[in-house]
Structure formats: C-alpha cells, structure tokens
Short mmCIF file of C-alpha atoms in Angstrom, two decimals:
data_model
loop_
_atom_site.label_atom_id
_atom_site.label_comp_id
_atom_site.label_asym_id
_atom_site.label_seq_id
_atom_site.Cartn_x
_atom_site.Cartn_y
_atom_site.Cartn_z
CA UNK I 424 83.70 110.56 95.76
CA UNK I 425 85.63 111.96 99.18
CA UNK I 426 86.24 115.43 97.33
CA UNK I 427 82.96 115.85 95.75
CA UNK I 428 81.68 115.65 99.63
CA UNK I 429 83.84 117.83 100.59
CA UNK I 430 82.72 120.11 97.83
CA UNK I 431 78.81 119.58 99.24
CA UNK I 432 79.79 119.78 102.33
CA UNK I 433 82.12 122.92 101.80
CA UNK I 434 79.00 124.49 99.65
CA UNK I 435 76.38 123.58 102.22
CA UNK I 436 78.17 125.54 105.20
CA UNK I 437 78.77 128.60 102.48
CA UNK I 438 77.26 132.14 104.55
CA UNK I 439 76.34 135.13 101.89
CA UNK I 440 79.78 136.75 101.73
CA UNK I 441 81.64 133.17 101.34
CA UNK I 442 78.71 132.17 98.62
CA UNK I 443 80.17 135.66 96.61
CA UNK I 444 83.06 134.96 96.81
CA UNK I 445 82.67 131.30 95.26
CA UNK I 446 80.59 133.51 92.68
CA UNK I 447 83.70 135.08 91.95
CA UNK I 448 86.23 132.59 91.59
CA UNK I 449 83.98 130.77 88.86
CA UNK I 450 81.25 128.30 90.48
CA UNK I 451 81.80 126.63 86.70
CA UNK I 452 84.99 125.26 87.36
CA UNK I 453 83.03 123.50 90.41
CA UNK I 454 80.84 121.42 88.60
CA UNK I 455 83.75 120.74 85.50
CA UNK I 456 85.91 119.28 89.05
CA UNK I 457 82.55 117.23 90.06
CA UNK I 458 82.12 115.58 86.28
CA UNK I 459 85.94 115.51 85.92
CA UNK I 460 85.92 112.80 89.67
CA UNK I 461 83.32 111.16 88.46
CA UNK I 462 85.24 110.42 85.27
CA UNK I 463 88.55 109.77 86.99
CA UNK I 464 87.04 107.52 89.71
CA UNK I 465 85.45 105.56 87.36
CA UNK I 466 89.01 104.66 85.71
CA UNK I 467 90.18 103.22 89.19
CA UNK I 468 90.86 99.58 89.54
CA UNK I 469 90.95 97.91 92.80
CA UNK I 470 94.76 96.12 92.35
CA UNK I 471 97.80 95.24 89.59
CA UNK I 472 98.47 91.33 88.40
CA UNK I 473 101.33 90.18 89.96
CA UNK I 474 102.73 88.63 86.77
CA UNK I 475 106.36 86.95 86.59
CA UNK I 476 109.52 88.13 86.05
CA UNK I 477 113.01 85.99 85.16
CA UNK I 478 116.16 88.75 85.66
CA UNK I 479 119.07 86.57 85.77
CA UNK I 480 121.45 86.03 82.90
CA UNK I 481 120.92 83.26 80.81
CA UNK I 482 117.51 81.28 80.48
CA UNK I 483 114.78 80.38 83.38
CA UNK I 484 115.67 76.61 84.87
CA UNK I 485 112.87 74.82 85.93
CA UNK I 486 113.12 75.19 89.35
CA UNK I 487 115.11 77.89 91.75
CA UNK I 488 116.88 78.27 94.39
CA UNK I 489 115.41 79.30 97.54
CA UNK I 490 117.88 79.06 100.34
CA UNK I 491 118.75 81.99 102.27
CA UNK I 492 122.74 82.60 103.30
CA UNK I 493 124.48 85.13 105.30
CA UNK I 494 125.96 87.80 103.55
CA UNK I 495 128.64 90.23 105.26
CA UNK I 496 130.46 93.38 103.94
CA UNK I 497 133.93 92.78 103.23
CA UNK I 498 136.85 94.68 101.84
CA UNK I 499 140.54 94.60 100.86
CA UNK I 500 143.61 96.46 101.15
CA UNK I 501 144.00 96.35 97.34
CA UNK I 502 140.47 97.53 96.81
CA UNK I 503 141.18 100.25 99.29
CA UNK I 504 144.89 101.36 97.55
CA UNK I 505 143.03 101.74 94.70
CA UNK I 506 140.52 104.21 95.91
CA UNK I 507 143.45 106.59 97.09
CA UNK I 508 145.33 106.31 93.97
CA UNK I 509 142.38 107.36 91.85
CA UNK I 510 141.53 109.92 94.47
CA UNK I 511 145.02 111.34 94.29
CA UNK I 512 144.92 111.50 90.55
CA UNK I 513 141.58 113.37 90.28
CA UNK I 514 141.74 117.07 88.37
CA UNK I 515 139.39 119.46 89.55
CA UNK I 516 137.92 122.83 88.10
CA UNK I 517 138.01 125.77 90.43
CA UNK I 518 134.61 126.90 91.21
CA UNK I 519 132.94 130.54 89.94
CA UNK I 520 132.72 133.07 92.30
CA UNK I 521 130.01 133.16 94.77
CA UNK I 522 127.98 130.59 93.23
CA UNK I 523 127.63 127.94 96.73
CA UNK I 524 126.03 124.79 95.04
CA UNK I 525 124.33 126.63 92.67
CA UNK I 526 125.91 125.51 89.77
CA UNK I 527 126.35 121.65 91.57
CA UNK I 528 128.80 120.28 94.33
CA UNK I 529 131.67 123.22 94.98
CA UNK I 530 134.84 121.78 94.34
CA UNK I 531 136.34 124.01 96.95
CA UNK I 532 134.16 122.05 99.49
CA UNK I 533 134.72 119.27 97.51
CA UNK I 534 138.14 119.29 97.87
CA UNK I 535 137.85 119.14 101.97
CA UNK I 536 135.27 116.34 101.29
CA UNK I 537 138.27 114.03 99.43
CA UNK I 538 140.60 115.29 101.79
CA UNK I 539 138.74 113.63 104.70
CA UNK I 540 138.05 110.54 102.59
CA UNK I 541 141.51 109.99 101.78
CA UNK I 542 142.93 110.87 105.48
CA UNK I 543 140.71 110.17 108.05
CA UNK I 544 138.05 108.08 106.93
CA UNK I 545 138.56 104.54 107.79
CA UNK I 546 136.33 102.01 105.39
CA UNK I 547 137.09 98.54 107.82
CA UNK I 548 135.77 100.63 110.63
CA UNK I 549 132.74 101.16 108.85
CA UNK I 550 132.24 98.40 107.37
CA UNK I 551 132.35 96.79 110.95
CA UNK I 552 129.00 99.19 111.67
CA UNK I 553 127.89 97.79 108.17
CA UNK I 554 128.14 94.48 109.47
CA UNK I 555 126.77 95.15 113.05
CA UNK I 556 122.94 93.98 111.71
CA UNK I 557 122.35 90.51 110.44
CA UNK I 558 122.32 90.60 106.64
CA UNK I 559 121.40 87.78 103.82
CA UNK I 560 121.12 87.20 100.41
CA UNK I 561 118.96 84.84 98.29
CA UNK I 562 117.99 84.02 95.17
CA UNK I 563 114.71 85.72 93.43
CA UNK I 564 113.88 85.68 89.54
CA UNK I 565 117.58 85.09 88.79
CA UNK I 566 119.19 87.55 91.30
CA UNK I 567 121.21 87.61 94.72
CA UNK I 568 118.95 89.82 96.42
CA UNK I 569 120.98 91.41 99.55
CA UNK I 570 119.01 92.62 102.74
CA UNK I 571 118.77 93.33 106.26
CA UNK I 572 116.43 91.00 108.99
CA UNK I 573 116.66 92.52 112.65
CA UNK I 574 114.79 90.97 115.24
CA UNK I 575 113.87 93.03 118.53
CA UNK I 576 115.17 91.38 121.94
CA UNK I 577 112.45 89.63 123.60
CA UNK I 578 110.32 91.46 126.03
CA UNK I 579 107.06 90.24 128.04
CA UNK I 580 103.76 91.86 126.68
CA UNK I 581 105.33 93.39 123.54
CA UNK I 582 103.60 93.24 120.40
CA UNK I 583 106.02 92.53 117.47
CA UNK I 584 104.96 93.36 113.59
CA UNK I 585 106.93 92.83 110.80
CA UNK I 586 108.22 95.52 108.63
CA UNK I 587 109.95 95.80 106.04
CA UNK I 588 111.42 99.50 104.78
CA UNK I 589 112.67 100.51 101.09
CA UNK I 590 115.30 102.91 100.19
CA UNK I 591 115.84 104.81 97.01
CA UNK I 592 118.21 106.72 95.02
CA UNK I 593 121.25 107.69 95.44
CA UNK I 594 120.75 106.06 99.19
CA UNK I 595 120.95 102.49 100.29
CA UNK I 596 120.16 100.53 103.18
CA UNK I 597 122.44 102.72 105.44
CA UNK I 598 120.40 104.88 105.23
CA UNK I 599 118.23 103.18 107.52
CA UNK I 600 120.82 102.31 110.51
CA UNK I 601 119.97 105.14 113.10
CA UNK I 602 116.30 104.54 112.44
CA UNK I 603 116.88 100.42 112.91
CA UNK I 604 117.59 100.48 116.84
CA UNK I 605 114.28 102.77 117.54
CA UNK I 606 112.11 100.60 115.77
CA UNK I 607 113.40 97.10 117.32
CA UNK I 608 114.70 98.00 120.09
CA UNK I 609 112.04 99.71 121.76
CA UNK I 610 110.54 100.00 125.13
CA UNK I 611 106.94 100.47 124.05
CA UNK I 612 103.97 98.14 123.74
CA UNK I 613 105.30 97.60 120.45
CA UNK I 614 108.18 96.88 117.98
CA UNK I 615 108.87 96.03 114.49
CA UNK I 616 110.86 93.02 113.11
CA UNK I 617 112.24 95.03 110.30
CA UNK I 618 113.80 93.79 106.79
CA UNK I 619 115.77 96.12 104.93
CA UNK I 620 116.03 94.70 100.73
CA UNK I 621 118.97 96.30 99.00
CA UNK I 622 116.89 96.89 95.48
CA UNK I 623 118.15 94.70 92.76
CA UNK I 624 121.04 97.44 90.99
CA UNK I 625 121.45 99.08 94.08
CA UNK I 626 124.44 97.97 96.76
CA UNK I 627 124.70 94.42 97.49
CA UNK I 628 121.73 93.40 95.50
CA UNK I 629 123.05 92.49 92.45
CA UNK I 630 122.21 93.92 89.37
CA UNK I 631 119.07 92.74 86.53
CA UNK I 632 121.15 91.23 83.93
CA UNK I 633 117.92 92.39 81.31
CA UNK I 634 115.90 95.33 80.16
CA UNK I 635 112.91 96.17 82.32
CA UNK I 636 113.42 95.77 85.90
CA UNK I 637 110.92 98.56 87.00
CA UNK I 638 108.93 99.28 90.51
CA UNK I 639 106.48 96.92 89.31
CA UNK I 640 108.93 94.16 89.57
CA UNK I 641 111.04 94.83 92.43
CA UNK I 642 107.95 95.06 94.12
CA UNK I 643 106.87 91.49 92.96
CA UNK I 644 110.17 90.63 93.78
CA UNK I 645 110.04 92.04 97.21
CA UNK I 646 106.68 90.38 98.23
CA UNK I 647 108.11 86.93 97.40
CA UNK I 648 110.87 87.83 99.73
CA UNK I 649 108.88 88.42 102.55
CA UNK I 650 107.32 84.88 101.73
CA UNK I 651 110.25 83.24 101.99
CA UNK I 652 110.63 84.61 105.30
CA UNK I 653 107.86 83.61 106.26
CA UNK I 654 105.64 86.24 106.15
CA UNK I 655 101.56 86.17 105.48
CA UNK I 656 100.94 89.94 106.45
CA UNK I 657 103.03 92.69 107.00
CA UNK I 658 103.64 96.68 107.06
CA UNK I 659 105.53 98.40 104.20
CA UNK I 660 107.63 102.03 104.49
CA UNK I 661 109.60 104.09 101.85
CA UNK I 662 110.38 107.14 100.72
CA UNK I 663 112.01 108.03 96.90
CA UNK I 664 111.53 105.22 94.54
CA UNK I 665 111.58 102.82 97.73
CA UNK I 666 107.55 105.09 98.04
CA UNK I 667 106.77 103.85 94.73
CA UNK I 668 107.98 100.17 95.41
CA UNK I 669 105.85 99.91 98.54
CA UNK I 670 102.69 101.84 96.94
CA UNK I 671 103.39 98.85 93.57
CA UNK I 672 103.15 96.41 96.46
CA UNK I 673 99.85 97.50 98.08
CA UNK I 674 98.57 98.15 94.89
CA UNK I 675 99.42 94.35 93.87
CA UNK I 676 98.64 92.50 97.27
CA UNK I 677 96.80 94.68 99.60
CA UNK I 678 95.31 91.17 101.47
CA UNK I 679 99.39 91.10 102.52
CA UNK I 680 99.82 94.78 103.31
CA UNK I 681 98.69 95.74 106.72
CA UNK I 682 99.88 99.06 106.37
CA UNK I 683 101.44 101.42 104.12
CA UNK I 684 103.74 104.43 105.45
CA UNK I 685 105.59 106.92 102.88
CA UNK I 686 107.33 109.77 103.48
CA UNK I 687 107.48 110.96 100.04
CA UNK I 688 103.93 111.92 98.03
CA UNK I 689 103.38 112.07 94.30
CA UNK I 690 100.85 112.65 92.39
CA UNK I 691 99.65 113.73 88.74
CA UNK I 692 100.16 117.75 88.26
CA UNK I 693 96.84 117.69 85.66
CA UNK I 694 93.37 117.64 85.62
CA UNK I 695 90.67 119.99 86.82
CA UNK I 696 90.93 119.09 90.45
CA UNK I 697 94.47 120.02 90.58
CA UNK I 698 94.06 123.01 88.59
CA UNK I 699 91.11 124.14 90.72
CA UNK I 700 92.78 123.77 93.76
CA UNK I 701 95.90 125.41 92.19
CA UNK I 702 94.16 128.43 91.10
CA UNK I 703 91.50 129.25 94.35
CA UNK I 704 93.48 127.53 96.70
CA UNK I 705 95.74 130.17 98.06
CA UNK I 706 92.60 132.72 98.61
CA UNK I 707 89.97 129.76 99.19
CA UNK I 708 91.96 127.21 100.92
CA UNK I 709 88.80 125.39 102.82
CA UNK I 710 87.15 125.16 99.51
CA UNK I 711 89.46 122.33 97.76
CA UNK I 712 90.46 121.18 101.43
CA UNK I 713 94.08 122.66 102.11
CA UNK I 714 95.41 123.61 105.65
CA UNK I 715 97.18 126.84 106.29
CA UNK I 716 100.39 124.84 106.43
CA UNK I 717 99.28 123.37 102.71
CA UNK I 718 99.01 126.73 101.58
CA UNK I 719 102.24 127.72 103.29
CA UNK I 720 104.23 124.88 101.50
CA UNK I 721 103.13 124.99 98.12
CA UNK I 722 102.83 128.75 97.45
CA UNK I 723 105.14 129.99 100.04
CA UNK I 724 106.90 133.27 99.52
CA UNK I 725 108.14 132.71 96.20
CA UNK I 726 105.31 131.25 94.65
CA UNK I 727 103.52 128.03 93.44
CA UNK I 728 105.06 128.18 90.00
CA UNK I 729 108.54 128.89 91.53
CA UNK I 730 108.45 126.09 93.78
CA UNK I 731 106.91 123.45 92.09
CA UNK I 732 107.54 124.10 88.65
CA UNK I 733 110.65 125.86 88.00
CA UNK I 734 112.61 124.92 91.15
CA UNK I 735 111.60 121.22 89.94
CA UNK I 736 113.19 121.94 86.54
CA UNK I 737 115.81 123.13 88.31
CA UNK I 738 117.23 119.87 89.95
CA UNK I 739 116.03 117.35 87.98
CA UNK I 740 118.64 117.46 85.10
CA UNK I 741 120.26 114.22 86.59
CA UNK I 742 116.48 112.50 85.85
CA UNK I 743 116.32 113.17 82.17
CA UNK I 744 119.91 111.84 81.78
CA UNK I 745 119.46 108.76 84.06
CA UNK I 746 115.69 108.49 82.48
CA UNK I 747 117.64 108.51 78.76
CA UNK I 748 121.22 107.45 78.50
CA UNK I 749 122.40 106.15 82.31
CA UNK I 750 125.40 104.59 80.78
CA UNK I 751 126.68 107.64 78.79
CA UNK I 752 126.95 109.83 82.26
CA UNK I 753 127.60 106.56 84.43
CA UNK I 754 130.70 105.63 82.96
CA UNK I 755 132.48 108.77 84.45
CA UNK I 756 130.75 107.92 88.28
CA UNK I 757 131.70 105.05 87.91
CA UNK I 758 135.25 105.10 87.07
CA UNK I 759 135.89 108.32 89.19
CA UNK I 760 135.07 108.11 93.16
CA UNK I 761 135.28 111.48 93.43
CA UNK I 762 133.19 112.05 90.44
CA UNK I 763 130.74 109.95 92.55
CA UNK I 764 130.44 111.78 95.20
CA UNK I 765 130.03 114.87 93.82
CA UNK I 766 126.93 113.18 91.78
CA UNK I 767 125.45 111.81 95.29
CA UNK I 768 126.81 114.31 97.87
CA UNK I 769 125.17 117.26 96.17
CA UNK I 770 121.95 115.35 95.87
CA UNK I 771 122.21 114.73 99.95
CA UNK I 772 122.50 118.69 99.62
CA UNK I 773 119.94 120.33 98.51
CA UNK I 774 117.09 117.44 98.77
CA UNK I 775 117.43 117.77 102.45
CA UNK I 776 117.04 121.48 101.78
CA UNK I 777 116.71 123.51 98.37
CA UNK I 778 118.15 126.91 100.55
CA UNK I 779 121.42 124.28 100.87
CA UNK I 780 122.27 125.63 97.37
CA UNK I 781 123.39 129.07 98.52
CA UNK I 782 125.92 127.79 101.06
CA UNK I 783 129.57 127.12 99.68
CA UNK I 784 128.86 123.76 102.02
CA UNK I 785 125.77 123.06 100.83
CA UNK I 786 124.64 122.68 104.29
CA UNK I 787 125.95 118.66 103.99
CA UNK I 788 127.33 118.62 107.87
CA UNK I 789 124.21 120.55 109.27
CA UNK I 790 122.46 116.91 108.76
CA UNK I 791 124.99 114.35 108.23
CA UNK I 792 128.69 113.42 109.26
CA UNK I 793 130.79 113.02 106.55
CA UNK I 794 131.93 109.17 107.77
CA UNK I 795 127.89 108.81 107.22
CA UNK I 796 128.03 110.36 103.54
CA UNK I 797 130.76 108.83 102.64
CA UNK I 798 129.88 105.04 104.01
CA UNK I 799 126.99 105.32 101.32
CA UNK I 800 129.26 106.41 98.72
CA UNK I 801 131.42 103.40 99.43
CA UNK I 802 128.34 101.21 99.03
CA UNK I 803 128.03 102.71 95.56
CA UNK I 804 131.79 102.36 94.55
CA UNK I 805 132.82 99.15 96.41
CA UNK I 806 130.08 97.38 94.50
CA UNK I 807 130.33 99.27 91.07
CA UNK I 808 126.04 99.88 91.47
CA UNK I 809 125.72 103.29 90.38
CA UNK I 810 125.47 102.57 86.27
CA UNK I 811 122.71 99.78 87.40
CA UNK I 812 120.97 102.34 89.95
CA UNK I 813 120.96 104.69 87.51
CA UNK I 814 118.91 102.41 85.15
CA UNK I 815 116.58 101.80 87.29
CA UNK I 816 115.19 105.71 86.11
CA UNK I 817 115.75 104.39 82.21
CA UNK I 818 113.46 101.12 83.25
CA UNK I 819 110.63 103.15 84.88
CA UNK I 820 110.26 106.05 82.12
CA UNK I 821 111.19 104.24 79.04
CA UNK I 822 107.61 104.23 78.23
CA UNK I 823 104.74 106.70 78.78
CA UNK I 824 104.46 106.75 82.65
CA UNK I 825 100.54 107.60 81.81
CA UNK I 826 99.54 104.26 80.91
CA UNK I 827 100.98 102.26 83.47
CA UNK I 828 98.78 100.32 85.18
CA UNK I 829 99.67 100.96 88.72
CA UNK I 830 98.97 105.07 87.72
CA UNK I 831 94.91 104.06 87.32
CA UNK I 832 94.71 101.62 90.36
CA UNK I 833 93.58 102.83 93.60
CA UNK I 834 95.45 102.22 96.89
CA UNK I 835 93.20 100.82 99.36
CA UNK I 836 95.22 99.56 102.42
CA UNK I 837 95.29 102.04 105.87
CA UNK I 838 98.17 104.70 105.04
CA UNK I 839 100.27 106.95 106.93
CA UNK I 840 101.78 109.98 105.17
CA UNK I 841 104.55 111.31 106.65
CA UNK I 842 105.21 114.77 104.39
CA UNK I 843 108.60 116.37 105.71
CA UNK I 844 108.32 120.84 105.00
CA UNK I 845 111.84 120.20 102.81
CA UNK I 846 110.86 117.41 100.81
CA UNK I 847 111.31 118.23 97.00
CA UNK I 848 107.29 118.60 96.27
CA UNK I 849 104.83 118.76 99.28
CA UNK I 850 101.42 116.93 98.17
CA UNK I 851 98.32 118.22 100.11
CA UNK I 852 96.25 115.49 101.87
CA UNK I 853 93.58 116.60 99.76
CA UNK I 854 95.68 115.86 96.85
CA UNK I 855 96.95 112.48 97.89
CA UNK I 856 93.39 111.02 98.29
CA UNK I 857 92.73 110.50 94.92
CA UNK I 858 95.11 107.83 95.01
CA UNK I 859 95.21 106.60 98.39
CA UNK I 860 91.55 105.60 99.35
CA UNK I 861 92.52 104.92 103.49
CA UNK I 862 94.27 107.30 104.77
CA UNK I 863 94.48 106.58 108.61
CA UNK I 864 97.31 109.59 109.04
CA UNK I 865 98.57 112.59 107.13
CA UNK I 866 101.53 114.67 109.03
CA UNK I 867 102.41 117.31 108.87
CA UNK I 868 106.54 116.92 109.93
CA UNK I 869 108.36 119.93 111.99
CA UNK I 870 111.78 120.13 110.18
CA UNK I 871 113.23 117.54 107.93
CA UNK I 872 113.16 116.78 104.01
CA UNK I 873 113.83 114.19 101.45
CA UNK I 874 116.35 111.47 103.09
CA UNK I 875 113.62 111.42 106.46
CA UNK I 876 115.57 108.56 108.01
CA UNK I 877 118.72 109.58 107.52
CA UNK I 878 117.68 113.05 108.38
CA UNK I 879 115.06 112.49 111.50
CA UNK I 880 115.04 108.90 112.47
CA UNK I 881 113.28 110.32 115.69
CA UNK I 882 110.49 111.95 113.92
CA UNK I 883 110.28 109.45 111.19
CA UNK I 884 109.73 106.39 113.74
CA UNK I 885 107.30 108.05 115.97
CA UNK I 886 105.19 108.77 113.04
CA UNK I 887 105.10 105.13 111.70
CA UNK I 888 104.49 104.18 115.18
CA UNK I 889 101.76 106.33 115.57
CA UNK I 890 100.05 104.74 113.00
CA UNK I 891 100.52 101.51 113.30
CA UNK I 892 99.35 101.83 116.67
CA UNK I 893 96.12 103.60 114.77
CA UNK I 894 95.86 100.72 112.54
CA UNK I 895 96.05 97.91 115.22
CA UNK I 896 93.58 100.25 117.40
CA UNK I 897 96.62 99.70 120.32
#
C-alpha cells in the first residue's frame, strides 16, 4: 500500500518532460508493480506461532529448570600448551603472487597473525576483560544458554530500557564489549540495561543436541529468556543472523517488542517491484523512491550486477558449504586453530570492506587489534563451537527458505535501520518497507560495514539511541 502511494503520489507531481520520460521507461511495468503489491500484500500475516521446542539430549522431563547461575570464562595452562603445540605444528602453503586476499586469508599475513598469537597474545589477560561484565547461564528447552546482563549505575532522572542485542556469525558476544559501556554507562536522559545471549552453538551457549535449531527457535528461545528476567517489554538489536533472530522475535511477539534496530537489511531479490526499481532506478531514482546515496550504493561505479550479484557469488562459498555439509569443512576448523582463523579472520576482512581483498593485510588492523580478533577466535576454539555455529546455516536452509513462515509475515513494531555504506548488500528504504511496516528511522551510516559494533560502536549507539528516543517521543 506505502509504494503504490508513492507511485500516485510520484505520478501526480509528474511535469510534461518527467511524464515522457515515464512514457519511455514503460508506464506498463507501473501498473504490473501496482497488481503485483496488491498480490504480495495480501499474502502478509500480522505475526508467527510461537510453538515449542525441546533441544537437549535425551527426552523432555516434565518440568525444567529455571534457575539462573553465574557463569565466568575460565582457562588452563594445559588448554593453553595445547594451542601452541598445534600452532607450532601447522604447514602452510605459500601464497600466489600478488593476489592480497583475493584468493582467501594470505598466509604470508597469516603467518604474522600466528606469530602474534603464539608470542604476545596473552589469553588469561583477556579472558579477565571477558569476565569484566556479569555473565549467566540457564537452562531453556534443554540447553545452558550463556549471556551477558549489564546494569547502568544509578543516576537521578535517567530513563532506563531494557535491551537486549544479538550477534551472528563468525562473531560472538565480544563483539559487543566497546559498544556495552556507551549504552549503560551513559550520561544522557537515557540508558539501556542490556543482555547479550550467546546463541545456542555459538561460544558459551551450548550446543542443540538435535536437528533443527533455526532463527525461529532461538528466537522463541530468546523471548523466554528475557521472561525469566523479568522482562514484559523490551527493545531488540542485531545485525547478521543475530538481524534475523530479532526480526523472528518481532515477528512472533510484537506486544513484547518495543523496538526493533538492525544494522543489517535483507530482502527478496524477485518480483516486479524489485525489478522495476532495478531497471529505472538508476535514471529515475524518485520514481521507485531511492536517494542519491541509494543509487550510489547499489549501482556504484562498477555496477548493480557487479555488486550485488557477482561480488555476492563471490564470497559466499563458505554459505553453500556451511548451508550443505558443516561437518565435512568443520572438522579441519575445528581441529586446526590456525585453520580457524584463517576461516574467521578473512571473513572480519573483507565484510568490513570488499576493497580489503586487494591488500596483502586485508585491511584486518585498519579496524581491529589483533588481541580483539583473536579473543573471538579463542571463543570459537576454547569452546569447540565452530562445527555447531556452522550448523546453524544447515538448520536455516535445509528447506526452501520461500515457504517459511516468517518470509510472508509482516513486521509491524517501530524500526530503526541502521545500513552501514560497506555492509555486504545495501537494501534501499524503499526496499525494506515491504517487510517492515513502521519504520521510525532509516540511516544512512558515514563509514563502517558488516561487524557495526565491533567496527563503530560510536556510530552504532547513537543511532539506536536516536531512535529509541523517537520511539519513546523523549
């Protein structure tokens, strides 16, 4: 309904020469895009069951377990002579010439990477900073589900609101410690009591001991943990599959979700809308509602196929393995921690930037400190996650993604979108509306891409501030 006013609209304010040059472009395709919304509206539902869900090995019991206990990162000095006797033991291929990160993580880099892992880096040290923010576990549908609760210091006439935040893959929760202190620990009219969930697979959550542990259920999963806490009502943010998780969990409770913020937009690449706006949308931008910046984004100098077609092909090899056979190519991460950083590390390249992959470096200290990278590798490898996190692709695509049920269901809560200019696909606000139905904010970000608060905790808070503030009329 929103883009076939902006179509009247857009038609209505049309002066001779414009009116042509609708003429032109083929005023059919117009009216195919106004039958095609009508059509695709119609299929919308308003929210998802929340259904059930039993993870755990062995059978249901009647009744669970609800406590909550403190967790806290440890380590030992055996675990940690093991890492540096596989590390010393790895082989490594010498790279092709001139080839930067083309062709995946250079070993030549790599090899300054391991050298810093196995000489400087100190895991107790960081496992202190792990360990700096309160952290719990407890027991949901069968699994130890780790996460992070930080309360903000009191302070008179400050609103708190609680938030909880979702990572994805190949990050963790660490990714979300230099964001953590400017969302509680704030001096404006408002702060967040933020939880953090490790997702069940991933870290110190531990793993789904059956097949289909999808968004769907970790977001069911994630709303019950927020009751436990004690929470009626509360804001939701994420980016990579922690976007989807928090979009499942509007979609499935919107009377509990004041707020939804993402940094990361997806959408379906079909249907006439998509192709009209495809095709007129670099000449006729106001026509299917893009911005200059839109434009700029998707077509940019290369090209819309190039960038969001072929580019995407490009660097999503490690989805159609993870989406097929996880445990074929997750055997050698796992048993190999150099292996596994080369998997993650040159994912923490070129997400944040796809020009990363013509720099022998792959740009990974223009962002990031390597004690940073590393600490989230250690996540991965102290805990023995990454077969489990990769499943978590094999859950979610093991069937036709079309006729899931959270794909026809409108979201209908206020939402913030946060869209980064490096962020592996930019999504037009245009775009995004036909599946977010309240969209209080759309940004356009300055600089950052795919890991936003990792990569611009600054910019990544003010934003969800921002709106929050827009939501609560503050």
């Amino acid at each position: 309904m929103q883009t076939i006013e902006v179509l009247r609209q857009a038609l209505s304010s049309l002066d001779p020469t414009q009116q042509q040059q609708l003429l032109v472009a083929g005023s059919s395709v117009a009216v195919l895009l106004t039958c095609y919304y009508w059509v695709y509206q119609g299929r919308k539902t308003k929210r998802i069951p929340i259904g059930d869900g039993w993870w755990g090995a062995g059978e249901k019991p009647q009744s669970e377990d609800e406590k909550v206990f403190p967790f806290q990162v440890q380590t030992s000095d055996e675990e940690i002579q093991d890492l540096y006797d596989r590390i010393d033991r790895t082989r490594y291929t010498e790279p092709l010439k001139d080839t930067g990160f083309q062709y995946g993580f250079n070993s030549t880099y790599l090899k300054k990477v391991v050298s810093h892992w196995r000489h400087q880096f100190n895991w107790k040290k960081q496992i202190a900073i792990l360990n700096k923010y309160p952290q719990f576990k407890t027991n949901i549908e069968g699994l130890d589900v780790h996460f992070i609760h930080v309360r903000p210091p009191h302070r008179e006439g400050q609103r708190v609101l609680p938030l909880m935040l979702v990572h994805g893959w190949p990050g963790s929760v660490y990714e979300f410690y230099r964001i953590l202190p400017l969302l509680t620990n704030s001096l404006d009219s408002l702060a967040f009591e933020v939880i953090c969930p490790s997702i069940p697979g991933y870290g110190f959550s531990e793993a789904p001991h059956k097949q289909g542990f999808d968004t769907l259920a970790a977001a069911r999963v994630f709303h019950k943990l927020m009751e436990r806490l004690g929470f009626s009502d509360y804001y939701l943010q994420g980016g990579d599959w922690g976007a989807i998780i928090t979009t499942n969990m509007a979609q499935m409770k919107p009377e509990c979700v004041k707020g939804l913020h993402l940094n990361m937009l997806t959408n379906k690449m079909r249907g006439f809308g998509v192709l009209f706006s495809i095709l007129i949308g670099r000449y006729l931008p106001w026509l299917v509602g893009f911005t200059r910046e839109d434009v700029r984004r998707l077509f940019g100098s290369v090209g819309f196929m190039e960038r969001n077609f072929y580019d995407i092909i490009r660097e999503t090899g490690y989805l159609h393995i993870q989406g097929t056979k996880p445990d074929s190519a997750g055997c050698g991460v796992n048993d190999s921690p150099v292996g596994l950083a080369a998997y993650i590390l040159e994912k923490f390249s070129t997400w944040t930037d796809f020009n990363n992959r013509d720099l022998e470096d792959g740009g990974l200290e223009r962002k990031f400190t390597l004690d940073d990278l590393l600490t989230n590798i250690m996540i991965y490898w102290t805990t023995g996650s990454i077969v489990s996190s990769m499943r978590f692709y094999k859950e979610n695509l093991k069937t036709n993604i079309d006729n899931r049920l959270d794909n026809h269901t409108g979201v209908y809560v206020p939402t913030g979108l946060a869209a980064f200019p490096d962020e592996v696909r930019h999504v037009p606000q245009s775009w995004a509306r036909n599946r977010f139905r309240n969209i209080y904010s759309y940004s356009y970000m300055p600089r950052g891409g795919h890991f936003a608060a990792f990569e611009e905790p600054q910019l990544l808070a003010d934003d969800l501030l921002q709106f929050v503030k827009k939501v609560e009329k503050l």
